[in-house]
PDB file of C-alpha atoms in Angstrom:
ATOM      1  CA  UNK A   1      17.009-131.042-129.327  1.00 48.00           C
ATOM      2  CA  UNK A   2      16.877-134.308-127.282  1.00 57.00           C
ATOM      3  CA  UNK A   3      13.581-136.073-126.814  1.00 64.00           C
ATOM      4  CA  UNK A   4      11.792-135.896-123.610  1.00 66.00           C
ATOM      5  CA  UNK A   5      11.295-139.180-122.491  1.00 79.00           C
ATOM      6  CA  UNK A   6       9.172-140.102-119.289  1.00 79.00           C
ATOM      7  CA  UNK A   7      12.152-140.880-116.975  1.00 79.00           C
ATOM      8  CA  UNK A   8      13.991-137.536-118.472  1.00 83.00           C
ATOM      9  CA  UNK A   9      10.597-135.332-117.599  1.00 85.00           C
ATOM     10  CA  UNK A  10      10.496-137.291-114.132  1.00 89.00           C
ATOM     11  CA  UNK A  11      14.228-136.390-113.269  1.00 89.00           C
ATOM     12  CA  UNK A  12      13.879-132.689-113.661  1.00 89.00           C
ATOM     13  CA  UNK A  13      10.866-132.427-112.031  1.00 90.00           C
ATOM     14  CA  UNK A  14      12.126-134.169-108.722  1.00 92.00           C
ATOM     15  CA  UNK A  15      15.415-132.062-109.224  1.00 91.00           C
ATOM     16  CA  UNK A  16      13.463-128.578-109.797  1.00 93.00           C
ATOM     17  CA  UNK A  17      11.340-129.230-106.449  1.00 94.00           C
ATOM     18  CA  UNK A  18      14.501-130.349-105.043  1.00 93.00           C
ATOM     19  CA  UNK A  19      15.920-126.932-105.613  1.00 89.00           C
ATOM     20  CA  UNK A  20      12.877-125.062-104.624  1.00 91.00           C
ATOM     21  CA  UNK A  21      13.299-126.621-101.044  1.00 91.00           C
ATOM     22  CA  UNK A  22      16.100-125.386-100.793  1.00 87.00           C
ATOM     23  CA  UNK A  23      15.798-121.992-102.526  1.00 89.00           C
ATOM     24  CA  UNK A  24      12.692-120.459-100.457  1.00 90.00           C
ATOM     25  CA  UNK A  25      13.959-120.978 -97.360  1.00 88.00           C
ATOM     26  CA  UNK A  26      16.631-118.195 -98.391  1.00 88.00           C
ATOM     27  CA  UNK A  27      14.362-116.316-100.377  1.00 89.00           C
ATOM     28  CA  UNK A  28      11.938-116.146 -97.219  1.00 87.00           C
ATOM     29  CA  UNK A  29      14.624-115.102 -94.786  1.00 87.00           C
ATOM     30  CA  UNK A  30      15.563-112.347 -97.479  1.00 88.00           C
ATOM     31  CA  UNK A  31      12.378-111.357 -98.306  1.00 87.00           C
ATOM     32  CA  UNK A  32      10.909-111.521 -94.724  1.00 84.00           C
ATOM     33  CA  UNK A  33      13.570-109.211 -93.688  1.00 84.00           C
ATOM     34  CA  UNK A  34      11.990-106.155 -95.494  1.00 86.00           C
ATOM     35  CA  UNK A  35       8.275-107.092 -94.560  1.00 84.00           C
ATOM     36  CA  UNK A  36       6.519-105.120 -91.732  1.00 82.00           C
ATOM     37  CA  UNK A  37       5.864-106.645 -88.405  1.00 78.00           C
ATOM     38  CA  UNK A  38       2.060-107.642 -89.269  1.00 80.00           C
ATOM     39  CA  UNK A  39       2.765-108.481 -92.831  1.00 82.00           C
ATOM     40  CA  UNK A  40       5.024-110.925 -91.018  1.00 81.00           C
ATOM     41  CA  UNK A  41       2.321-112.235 -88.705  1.00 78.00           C
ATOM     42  CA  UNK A  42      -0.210-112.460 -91.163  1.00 78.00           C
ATOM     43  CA  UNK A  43      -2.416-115.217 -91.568  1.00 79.00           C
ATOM     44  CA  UNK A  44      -1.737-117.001 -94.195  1.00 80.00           C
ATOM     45  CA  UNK A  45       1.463-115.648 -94.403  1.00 77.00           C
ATOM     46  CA  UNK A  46       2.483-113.637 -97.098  1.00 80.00           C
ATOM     47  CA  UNK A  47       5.252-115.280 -99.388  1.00 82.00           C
ATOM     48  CA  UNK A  48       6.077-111.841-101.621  1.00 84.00           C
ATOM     49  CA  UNK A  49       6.948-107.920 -99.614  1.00 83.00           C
ATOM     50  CA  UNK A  50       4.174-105.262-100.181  1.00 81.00           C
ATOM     51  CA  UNK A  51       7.354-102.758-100.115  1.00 77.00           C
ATOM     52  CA  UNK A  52      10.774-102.230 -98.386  1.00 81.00           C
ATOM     53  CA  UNK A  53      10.302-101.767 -94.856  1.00 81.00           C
ATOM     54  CA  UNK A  54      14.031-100.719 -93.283  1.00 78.00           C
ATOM     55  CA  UNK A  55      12.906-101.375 -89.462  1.00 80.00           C
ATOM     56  CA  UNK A  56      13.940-104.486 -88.688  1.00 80.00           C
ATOM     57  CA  UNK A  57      17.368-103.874 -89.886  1.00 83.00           C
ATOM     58  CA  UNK A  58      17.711-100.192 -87.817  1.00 81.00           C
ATOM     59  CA  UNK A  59      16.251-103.024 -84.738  1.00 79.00           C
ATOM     60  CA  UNK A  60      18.612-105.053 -85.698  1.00 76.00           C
ATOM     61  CA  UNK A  61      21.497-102.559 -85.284  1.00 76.00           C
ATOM     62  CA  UNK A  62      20.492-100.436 -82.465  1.00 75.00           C
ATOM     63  CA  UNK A  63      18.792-103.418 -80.013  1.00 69.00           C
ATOM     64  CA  UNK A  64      22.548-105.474 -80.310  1.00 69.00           C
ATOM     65  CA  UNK A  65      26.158-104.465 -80.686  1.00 75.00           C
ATOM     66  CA  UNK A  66      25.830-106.038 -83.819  1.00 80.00           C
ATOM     67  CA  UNK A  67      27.828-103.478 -85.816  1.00 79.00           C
ATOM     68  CA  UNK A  68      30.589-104.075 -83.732  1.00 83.00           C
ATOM     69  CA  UNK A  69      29.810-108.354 -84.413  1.00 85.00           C
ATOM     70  CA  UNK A  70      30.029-108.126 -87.629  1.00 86.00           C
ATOM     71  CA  UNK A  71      33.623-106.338 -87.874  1.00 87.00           C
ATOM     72  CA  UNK A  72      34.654-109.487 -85.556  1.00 87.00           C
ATOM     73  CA  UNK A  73      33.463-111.540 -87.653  1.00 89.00           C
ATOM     74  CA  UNK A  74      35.142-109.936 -90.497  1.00 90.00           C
ATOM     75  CA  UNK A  75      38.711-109.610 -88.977  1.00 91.00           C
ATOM     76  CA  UNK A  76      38.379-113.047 -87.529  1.00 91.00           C
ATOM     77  CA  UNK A  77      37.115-114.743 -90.678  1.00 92.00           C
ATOM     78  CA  UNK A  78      39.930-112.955 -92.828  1.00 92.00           C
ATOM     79  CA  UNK A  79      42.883-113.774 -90.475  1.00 93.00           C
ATOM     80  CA  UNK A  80      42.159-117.121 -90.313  1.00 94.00           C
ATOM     81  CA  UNK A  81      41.636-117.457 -93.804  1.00 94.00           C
ATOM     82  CA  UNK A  82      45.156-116.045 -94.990  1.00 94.00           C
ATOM     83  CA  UNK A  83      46.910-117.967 -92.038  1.00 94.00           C
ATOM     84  CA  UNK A  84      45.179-121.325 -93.110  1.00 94.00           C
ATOM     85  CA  UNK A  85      46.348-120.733 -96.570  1.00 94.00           C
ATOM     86  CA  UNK A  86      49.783-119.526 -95.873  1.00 94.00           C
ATOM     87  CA  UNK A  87      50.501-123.079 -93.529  1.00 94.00           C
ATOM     88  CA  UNK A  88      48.403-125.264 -96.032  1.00 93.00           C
ATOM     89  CA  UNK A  89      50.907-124.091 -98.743  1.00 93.00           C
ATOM     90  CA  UNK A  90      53.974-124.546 -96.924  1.00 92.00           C
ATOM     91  CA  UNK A  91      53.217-127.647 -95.568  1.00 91.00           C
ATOM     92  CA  UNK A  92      51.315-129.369 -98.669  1.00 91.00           C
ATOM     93  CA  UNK A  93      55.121-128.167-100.751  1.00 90.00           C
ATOM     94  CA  UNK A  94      57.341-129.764 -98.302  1.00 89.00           C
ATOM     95  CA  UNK A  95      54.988-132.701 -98.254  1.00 89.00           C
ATOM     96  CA  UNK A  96      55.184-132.853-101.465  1.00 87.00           C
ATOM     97  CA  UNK A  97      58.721-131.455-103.284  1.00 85.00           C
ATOM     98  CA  UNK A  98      60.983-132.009 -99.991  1.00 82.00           C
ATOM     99  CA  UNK A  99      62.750-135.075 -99.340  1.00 81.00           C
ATOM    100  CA  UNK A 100      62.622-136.303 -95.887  1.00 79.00           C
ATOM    101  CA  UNK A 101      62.605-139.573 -93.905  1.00 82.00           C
ATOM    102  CA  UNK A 102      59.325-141.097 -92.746  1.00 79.00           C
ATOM    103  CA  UNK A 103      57.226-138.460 -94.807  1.00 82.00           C
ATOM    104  CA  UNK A 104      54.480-140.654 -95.861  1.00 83.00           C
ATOM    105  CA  UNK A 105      53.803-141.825 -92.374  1.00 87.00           C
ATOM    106  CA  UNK A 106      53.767-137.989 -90.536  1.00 85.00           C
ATOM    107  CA  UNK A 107      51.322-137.074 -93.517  1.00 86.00           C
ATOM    108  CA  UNK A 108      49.020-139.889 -92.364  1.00 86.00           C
ATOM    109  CA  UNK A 109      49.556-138.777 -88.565  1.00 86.00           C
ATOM    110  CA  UNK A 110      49.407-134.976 -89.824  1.00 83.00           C
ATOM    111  CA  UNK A 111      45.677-136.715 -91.582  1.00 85.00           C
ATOM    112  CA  UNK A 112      44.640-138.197 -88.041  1.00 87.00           C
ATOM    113  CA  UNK A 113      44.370-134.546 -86.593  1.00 85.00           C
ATOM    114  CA  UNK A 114      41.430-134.180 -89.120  1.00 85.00           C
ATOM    115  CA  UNK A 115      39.542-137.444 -86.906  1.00 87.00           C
ATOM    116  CA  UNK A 116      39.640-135.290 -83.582  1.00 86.00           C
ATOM    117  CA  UNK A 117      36.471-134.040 -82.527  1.00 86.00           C
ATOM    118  CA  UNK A 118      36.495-130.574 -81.481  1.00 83.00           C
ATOM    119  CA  UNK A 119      34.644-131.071 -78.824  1.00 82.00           C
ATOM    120  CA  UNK A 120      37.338-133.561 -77.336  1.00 86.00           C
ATOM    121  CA  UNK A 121      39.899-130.453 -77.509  1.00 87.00           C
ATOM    122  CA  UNK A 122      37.642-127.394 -77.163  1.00 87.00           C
ATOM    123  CA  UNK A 123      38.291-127.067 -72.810  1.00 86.00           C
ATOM    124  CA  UNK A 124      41.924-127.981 -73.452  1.00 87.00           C
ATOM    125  CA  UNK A 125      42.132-125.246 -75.687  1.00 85.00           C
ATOM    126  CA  UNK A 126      39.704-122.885 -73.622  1.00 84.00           C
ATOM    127  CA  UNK A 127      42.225-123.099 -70.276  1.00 82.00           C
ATOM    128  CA  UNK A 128      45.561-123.097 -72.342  1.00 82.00           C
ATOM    129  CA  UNK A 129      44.621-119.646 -74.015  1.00 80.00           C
ATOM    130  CA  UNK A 130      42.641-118.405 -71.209  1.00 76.00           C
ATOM    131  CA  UNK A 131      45.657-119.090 -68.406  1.00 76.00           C
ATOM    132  CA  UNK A 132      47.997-117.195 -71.027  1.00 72.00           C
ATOM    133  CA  UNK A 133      48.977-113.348 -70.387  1.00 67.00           C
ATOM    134  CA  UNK A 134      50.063-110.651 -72.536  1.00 61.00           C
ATOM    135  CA  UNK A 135      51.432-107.509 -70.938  1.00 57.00           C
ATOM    136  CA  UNK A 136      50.766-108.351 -67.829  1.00 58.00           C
ATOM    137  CA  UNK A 137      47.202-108.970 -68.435  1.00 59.00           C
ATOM    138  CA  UNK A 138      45.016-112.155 -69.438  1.00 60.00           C
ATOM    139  CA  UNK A 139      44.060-112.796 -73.067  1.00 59.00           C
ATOM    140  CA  UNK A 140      40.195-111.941 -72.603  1.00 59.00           C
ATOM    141  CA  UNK A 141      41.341-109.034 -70.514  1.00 56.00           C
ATOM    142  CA  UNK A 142      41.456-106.833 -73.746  1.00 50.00           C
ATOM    143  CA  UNK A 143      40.174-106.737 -77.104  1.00 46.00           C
ATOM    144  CA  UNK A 144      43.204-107.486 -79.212  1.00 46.00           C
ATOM    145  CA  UNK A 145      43.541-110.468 -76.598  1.00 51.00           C
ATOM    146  CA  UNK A 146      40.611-111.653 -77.280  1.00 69.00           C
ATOM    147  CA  UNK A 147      40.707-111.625 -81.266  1.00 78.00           C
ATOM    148  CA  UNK A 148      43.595-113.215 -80.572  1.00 80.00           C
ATOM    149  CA  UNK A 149      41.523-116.239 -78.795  1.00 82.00           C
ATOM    150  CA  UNK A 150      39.690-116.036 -81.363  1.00 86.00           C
ATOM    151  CA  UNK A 151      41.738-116.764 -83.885  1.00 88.00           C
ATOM    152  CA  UNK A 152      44.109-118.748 -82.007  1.00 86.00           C
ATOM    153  CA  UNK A 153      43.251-122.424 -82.304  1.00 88.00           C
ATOM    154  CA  UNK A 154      42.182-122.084 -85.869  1.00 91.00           C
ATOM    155  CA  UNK A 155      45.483-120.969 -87.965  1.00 90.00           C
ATOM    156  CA  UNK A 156      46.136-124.402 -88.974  1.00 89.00           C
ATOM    157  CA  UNK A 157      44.282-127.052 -90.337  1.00 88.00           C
ATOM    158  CA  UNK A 158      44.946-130.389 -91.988  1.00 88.00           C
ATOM    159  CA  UNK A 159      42.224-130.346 -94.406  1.00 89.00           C
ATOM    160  CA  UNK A 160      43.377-127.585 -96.728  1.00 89.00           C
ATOM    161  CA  UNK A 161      47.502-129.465 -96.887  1.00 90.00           C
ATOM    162  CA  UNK A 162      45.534-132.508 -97.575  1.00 90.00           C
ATOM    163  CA  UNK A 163      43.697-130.928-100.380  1.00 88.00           C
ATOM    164  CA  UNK A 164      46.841-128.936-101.819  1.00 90.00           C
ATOM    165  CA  UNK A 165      49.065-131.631-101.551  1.00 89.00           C
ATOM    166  CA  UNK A 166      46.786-133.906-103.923  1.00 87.00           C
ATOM    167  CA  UNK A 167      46.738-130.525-106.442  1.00 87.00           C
ATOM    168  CA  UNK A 168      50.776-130.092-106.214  1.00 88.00           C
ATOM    169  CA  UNK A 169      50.781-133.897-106.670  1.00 86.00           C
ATOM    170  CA  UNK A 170      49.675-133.459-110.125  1.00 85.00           C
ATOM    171  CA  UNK A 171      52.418-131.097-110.691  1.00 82.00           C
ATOM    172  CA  UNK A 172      54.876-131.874-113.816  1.00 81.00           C
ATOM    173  CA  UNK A 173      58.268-132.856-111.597  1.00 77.00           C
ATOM    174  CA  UNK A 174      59.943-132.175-114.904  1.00 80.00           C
ATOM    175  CA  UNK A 175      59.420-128.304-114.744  1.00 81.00           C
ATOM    176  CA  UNK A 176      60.197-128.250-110.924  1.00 80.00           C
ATOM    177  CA  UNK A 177      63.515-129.926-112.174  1.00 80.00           C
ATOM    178  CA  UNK A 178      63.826-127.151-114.171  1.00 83.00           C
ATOM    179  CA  UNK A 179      63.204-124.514-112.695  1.00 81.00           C
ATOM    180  CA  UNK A 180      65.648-125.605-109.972  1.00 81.00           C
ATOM    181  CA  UNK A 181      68.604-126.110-112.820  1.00 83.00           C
ATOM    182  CA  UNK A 182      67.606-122.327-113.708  1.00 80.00           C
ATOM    183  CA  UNK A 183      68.535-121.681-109.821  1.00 80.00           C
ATOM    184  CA  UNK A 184      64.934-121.171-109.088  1.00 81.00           C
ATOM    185  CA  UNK A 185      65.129-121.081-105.136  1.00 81.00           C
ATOM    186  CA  UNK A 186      61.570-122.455-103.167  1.00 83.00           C
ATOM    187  CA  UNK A 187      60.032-119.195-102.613  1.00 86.00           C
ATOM    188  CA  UNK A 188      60.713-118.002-106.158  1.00 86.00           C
ATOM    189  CA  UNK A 189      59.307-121.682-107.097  1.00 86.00           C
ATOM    190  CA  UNK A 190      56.456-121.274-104.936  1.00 86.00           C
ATOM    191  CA  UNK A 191      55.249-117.521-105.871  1.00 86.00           C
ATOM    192  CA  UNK A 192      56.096-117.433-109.195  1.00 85.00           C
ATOM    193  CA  UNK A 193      55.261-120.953-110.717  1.00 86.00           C
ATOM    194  CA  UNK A 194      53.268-123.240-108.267  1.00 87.00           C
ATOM    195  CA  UNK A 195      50.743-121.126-106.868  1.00 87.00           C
ATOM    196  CA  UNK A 196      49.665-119.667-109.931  1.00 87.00           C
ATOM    197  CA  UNK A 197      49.349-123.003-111.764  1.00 84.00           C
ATOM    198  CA  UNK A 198      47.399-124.304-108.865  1.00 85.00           C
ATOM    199  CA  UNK A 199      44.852-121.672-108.963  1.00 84.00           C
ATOM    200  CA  UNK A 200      41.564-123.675-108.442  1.00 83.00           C
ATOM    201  CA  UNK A 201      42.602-125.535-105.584  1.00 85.00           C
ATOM    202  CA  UNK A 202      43.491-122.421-103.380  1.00 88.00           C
ATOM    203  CA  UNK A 203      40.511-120.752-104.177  1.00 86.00           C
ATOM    204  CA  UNK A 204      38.686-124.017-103.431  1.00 84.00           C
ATOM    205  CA  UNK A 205      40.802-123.980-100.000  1.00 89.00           C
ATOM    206  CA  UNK A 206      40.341-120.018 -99.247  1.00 89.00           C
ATOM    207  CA  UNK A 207      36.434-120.500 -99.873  1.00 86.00           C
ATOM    208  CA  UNK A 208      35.924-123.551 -97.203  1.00 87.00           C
ATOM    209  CA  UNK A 209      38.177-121.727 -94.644  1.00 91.00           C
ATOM    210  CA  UNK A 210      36.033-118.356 -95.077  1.00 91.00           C
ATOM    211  CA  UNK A 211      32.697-120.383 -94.651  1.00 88.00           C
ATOM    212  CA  UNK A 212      33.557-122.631 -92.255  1.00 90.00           C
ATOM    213  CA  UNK A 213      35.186-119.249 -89.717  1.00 91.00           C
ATOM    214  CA  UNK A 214      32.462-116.697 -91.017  1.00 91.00           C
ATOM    215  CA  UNK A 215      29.916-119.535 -89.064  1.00 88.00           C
ATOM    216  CA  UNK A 216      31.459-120.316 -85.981  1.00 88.00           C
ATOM    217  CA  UNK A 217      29.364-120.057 -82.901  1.00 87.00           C
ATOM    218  CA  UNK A 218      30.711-121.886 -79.910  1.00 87.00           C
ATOM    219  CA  UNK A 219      34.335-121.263 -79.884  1.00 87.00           C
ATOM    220  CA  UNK A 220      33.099-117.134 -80.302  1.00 86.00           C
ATOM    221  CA  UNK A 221      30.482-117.591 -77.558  1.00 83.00           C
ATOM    222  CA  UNK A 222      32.565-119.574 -75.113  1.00 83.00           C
ATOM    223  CA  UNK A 223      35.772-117.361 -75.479  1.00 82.00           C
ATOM    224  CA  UNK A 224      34.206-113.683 -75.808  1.00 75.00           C
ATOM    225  CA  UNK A 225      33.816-112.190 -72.421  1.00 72.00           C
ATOM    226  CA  UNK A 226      30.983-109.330 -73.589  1.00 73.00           C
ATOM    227  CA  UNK A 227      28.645-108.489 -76.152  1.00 71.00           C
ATOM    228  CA  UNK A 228      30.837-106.392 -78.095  1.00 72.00           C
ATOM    229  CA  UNK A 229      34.093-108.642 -78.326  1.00 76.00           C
ATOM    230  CA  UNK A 230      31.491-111.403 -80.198  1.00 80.00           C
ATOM    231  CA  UNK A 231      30.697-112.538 -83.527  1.00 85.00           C
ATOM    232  CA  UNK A 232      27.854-111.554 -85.628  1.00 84.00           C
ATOM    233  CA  UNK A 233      27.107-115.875 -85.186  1.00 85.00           C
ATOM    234  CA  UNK A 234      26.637-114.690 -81.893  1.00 84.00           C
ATOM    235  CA  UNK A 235      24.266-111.678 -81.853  1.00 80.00           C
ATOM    236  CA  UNK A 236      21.981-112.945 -84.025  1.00 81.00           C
ATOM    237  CA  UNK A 237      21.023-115.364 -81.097  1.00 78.00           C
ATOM    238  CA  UNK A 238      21.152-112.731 -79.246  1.00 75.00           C
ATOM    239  CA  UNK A 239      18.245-111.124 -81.099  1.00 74.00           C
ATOM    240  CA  UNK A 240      16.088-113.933 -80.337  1.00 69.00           C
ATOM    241  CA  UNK A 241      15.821-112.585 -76.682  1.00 64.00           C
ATOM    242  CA  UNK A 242      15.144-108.646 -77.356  1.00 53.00           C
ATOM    243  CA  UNK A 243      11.713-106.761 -78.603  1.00 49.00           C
ATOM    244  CA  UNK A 244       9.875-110.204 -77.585  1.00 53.00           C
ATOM    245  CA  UNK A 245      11.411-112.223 -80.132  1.00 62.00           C
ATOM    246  CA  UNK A 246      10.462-109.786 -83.354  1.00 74.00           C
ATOM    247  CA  UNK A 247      10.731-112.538 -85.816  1.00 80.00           C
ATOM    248  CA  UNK A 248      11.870-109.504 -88.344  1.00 80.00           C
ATOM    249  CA  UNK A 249      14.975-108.758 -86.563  1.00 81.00           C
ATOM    250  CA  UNK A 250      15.833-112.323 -86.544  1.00 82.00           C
ATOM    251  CA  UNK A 251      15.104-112.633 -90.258  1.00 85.00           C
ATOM    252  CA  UNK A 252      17.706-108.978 -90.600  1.00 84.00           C
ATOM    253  CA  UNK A 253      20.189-110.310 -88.592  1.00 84.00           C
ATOM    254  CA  UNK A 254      20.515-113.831 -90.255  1.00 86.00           C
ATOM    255  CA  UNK A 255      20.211-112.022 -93.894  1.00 87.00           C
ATOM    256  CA  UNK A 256      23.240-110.040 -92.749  1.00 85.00           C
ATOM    257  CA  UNK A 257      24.996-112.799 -91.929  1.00 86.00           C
ATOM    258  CA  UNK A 258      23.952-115.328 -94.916  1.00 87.00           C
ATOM    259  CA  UNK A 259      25.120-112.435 -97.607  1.00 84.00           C
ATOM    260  CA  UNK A 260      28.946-112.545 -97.396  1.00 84.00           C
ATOM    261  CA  UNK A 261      28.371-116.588 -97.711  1.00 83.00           C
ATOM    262  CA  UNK A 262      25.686-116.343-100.861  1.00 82.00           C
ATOM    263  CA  UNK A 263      28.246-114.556-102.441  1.00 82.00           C
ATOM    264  CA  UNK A 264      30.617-116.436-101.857  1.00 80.00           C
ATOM    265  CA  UNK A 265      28.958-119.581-102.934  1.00 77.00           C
ATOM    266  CA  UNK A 266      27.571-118.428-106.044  1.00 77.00           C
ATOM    267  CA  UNK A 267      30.624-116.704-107.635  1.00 75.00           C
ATOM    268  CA  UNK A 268      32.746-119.307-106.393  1.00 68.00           C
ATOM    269  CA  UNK A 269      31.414-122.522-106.838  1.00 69.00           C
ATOM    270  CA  UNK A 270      33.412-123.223-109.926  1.00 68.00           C
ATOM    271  CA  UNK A 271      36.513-123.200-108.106  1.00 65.00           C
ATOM    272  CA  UNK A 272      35.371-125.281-105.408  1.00 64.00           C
ATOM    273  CA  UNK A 273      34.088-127.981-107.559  1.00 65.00           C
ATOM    274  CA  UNK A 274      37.268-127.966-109.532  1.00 62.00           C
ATOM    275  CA  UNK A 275      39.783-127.610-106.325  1.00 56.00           C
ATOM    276  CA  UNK A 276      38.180-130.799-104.279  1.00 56.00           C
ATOM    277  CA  UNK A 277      38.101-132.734-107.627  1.00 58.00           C
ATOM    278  CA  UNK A 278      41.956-131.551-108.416  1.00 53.00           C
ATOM    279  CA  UNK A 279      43.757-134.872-107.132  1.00 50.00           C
ATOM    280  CA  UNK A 280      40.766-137.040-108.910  1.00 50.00           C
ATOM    281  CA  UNK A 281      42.204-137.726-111.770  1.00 48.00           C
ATOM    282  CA  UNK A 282      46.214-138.539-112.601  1.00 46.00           C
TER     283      UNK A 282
END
């Protein structure tokens, strides 16, 4: 067993109260959730639940179209995700495995997408998809139109070929030269070799995509035309201007919407770590 020395005892102290500020806010939106109204308002407040109090959560539910919110924000957040990953593959493998003229300077121009603000192209975007018709009828005129807005502007990134490029980089060219002496086509290559050695850096890819869509707020609230073609982002604000501002269906509607990304986070961490640190090292 190491020694404790002073500077040892010192570091995990500032890194355990380091992690408490930023565990308890969590733990209080959790726990707050299930407290009655005047165990909420108490004074001093109470940190632990005297018992499970389902109200604010049936509030929650029946004040908002939140049910409705949160399957948006589930279709939304899982289309984007497999589209991301689908054009982040293809385009990190011909990056990477295809020979072409002037590839090295369209990845750096393909890299100079990631210094736009969105806020430079988020109108542009609004009036292209907005002055669009399908059948006759505008995109927000219907709700397959609109998750179709929704979705729209976000099927492609340049983030996620950056960061499976550098993986496929570290791919042995020997075995891709044979595998194509075998007569290994690039869709056999790609499903039946690359991806599955690369592993890591798609989960690492899949996991930023799902947290960055599951937590969008102004493209959802700008392009949504009513309360029930929104995202759950969206009616938890919305619960800030029912029942008076009940802090407890604030504290429901925000532990609804932090689960799916605690999950996430915790079993998943691994493979985020080791996907952003995959083109570290050669």
């Amino acid at each position: 067993m190491r020694n404790l020395t002073v500077g040892r005892v010192i570091t995990y102290a500032v890194l355990i109260i380091a992690a408490i500020a930023v565990i308890f806010p969590v733990y209080y939106v959790i726990a707050g959730s299930i407290m009655s109204p005047g165990q909420i308002s108490s004074y001093p407040p109470d940190l632990f639940p005297h018992g499970l109090f389902t109200g604010n959560y049936q509030g929650a539910t029946s004040t908002t179209a939140i049910g409705r919110q949160y399957l948006n924000s589930v279709l939304q957040t899982s289309v984007i995700t497999l589209s991301q990953l689908i054009t982040s593959v293809l385009a990190a493998y011909a990056f990477v495995f295809m020979k072409m003229w002037g590839r090295t300077v369209l990845f750096g121009l393909f890299l100079g997408t990631l210094m736009v603000p969105w806020e430079s192209i988020v109108l542009p975007n609004y009036l292209t998809i907005t002055g669009w018709s399908v059948g006759g009828e505008r995109l927000t005129a219907s709700y397959a139109g609109t998750m179709v807005a929704l979705v729209l502007p976000f099927l492609a990134n340049a983030f996620g070929v950056f960061l499976l490029r550098q993986s496929f980089l570290q791919f042995p060219t020997e075995l891709r030269d044979a595998a194509t002496i075998d007569g290994c086509g690039h869709w056999r290559f790609i499903r039946q070799i690359l991806l599955p050695l690369n592993k890591p850096a798609l989960m690492a890819v899949g996991l930023y995509v799902f947290l960055a869509a599951w937590n969008q707020f102004f493209w959802p609230l700008l392009i949504g035309d009513n309360a029930s073609r929104r995202t759950l982002q969206i009616g938890i604000s919305q619960l800030n201007d029912v029942e008076a501002a009940d802090p407890g269906l604030i504290l429901a509607g925000v532990t609804l919407s932090i689960l799916p990304t605690l999950a996430i986070v915790i079993f998943g961490q691994r493979f985020i770590v080791r996907g952003l640190t995959a083109g570290a090292i050669r």
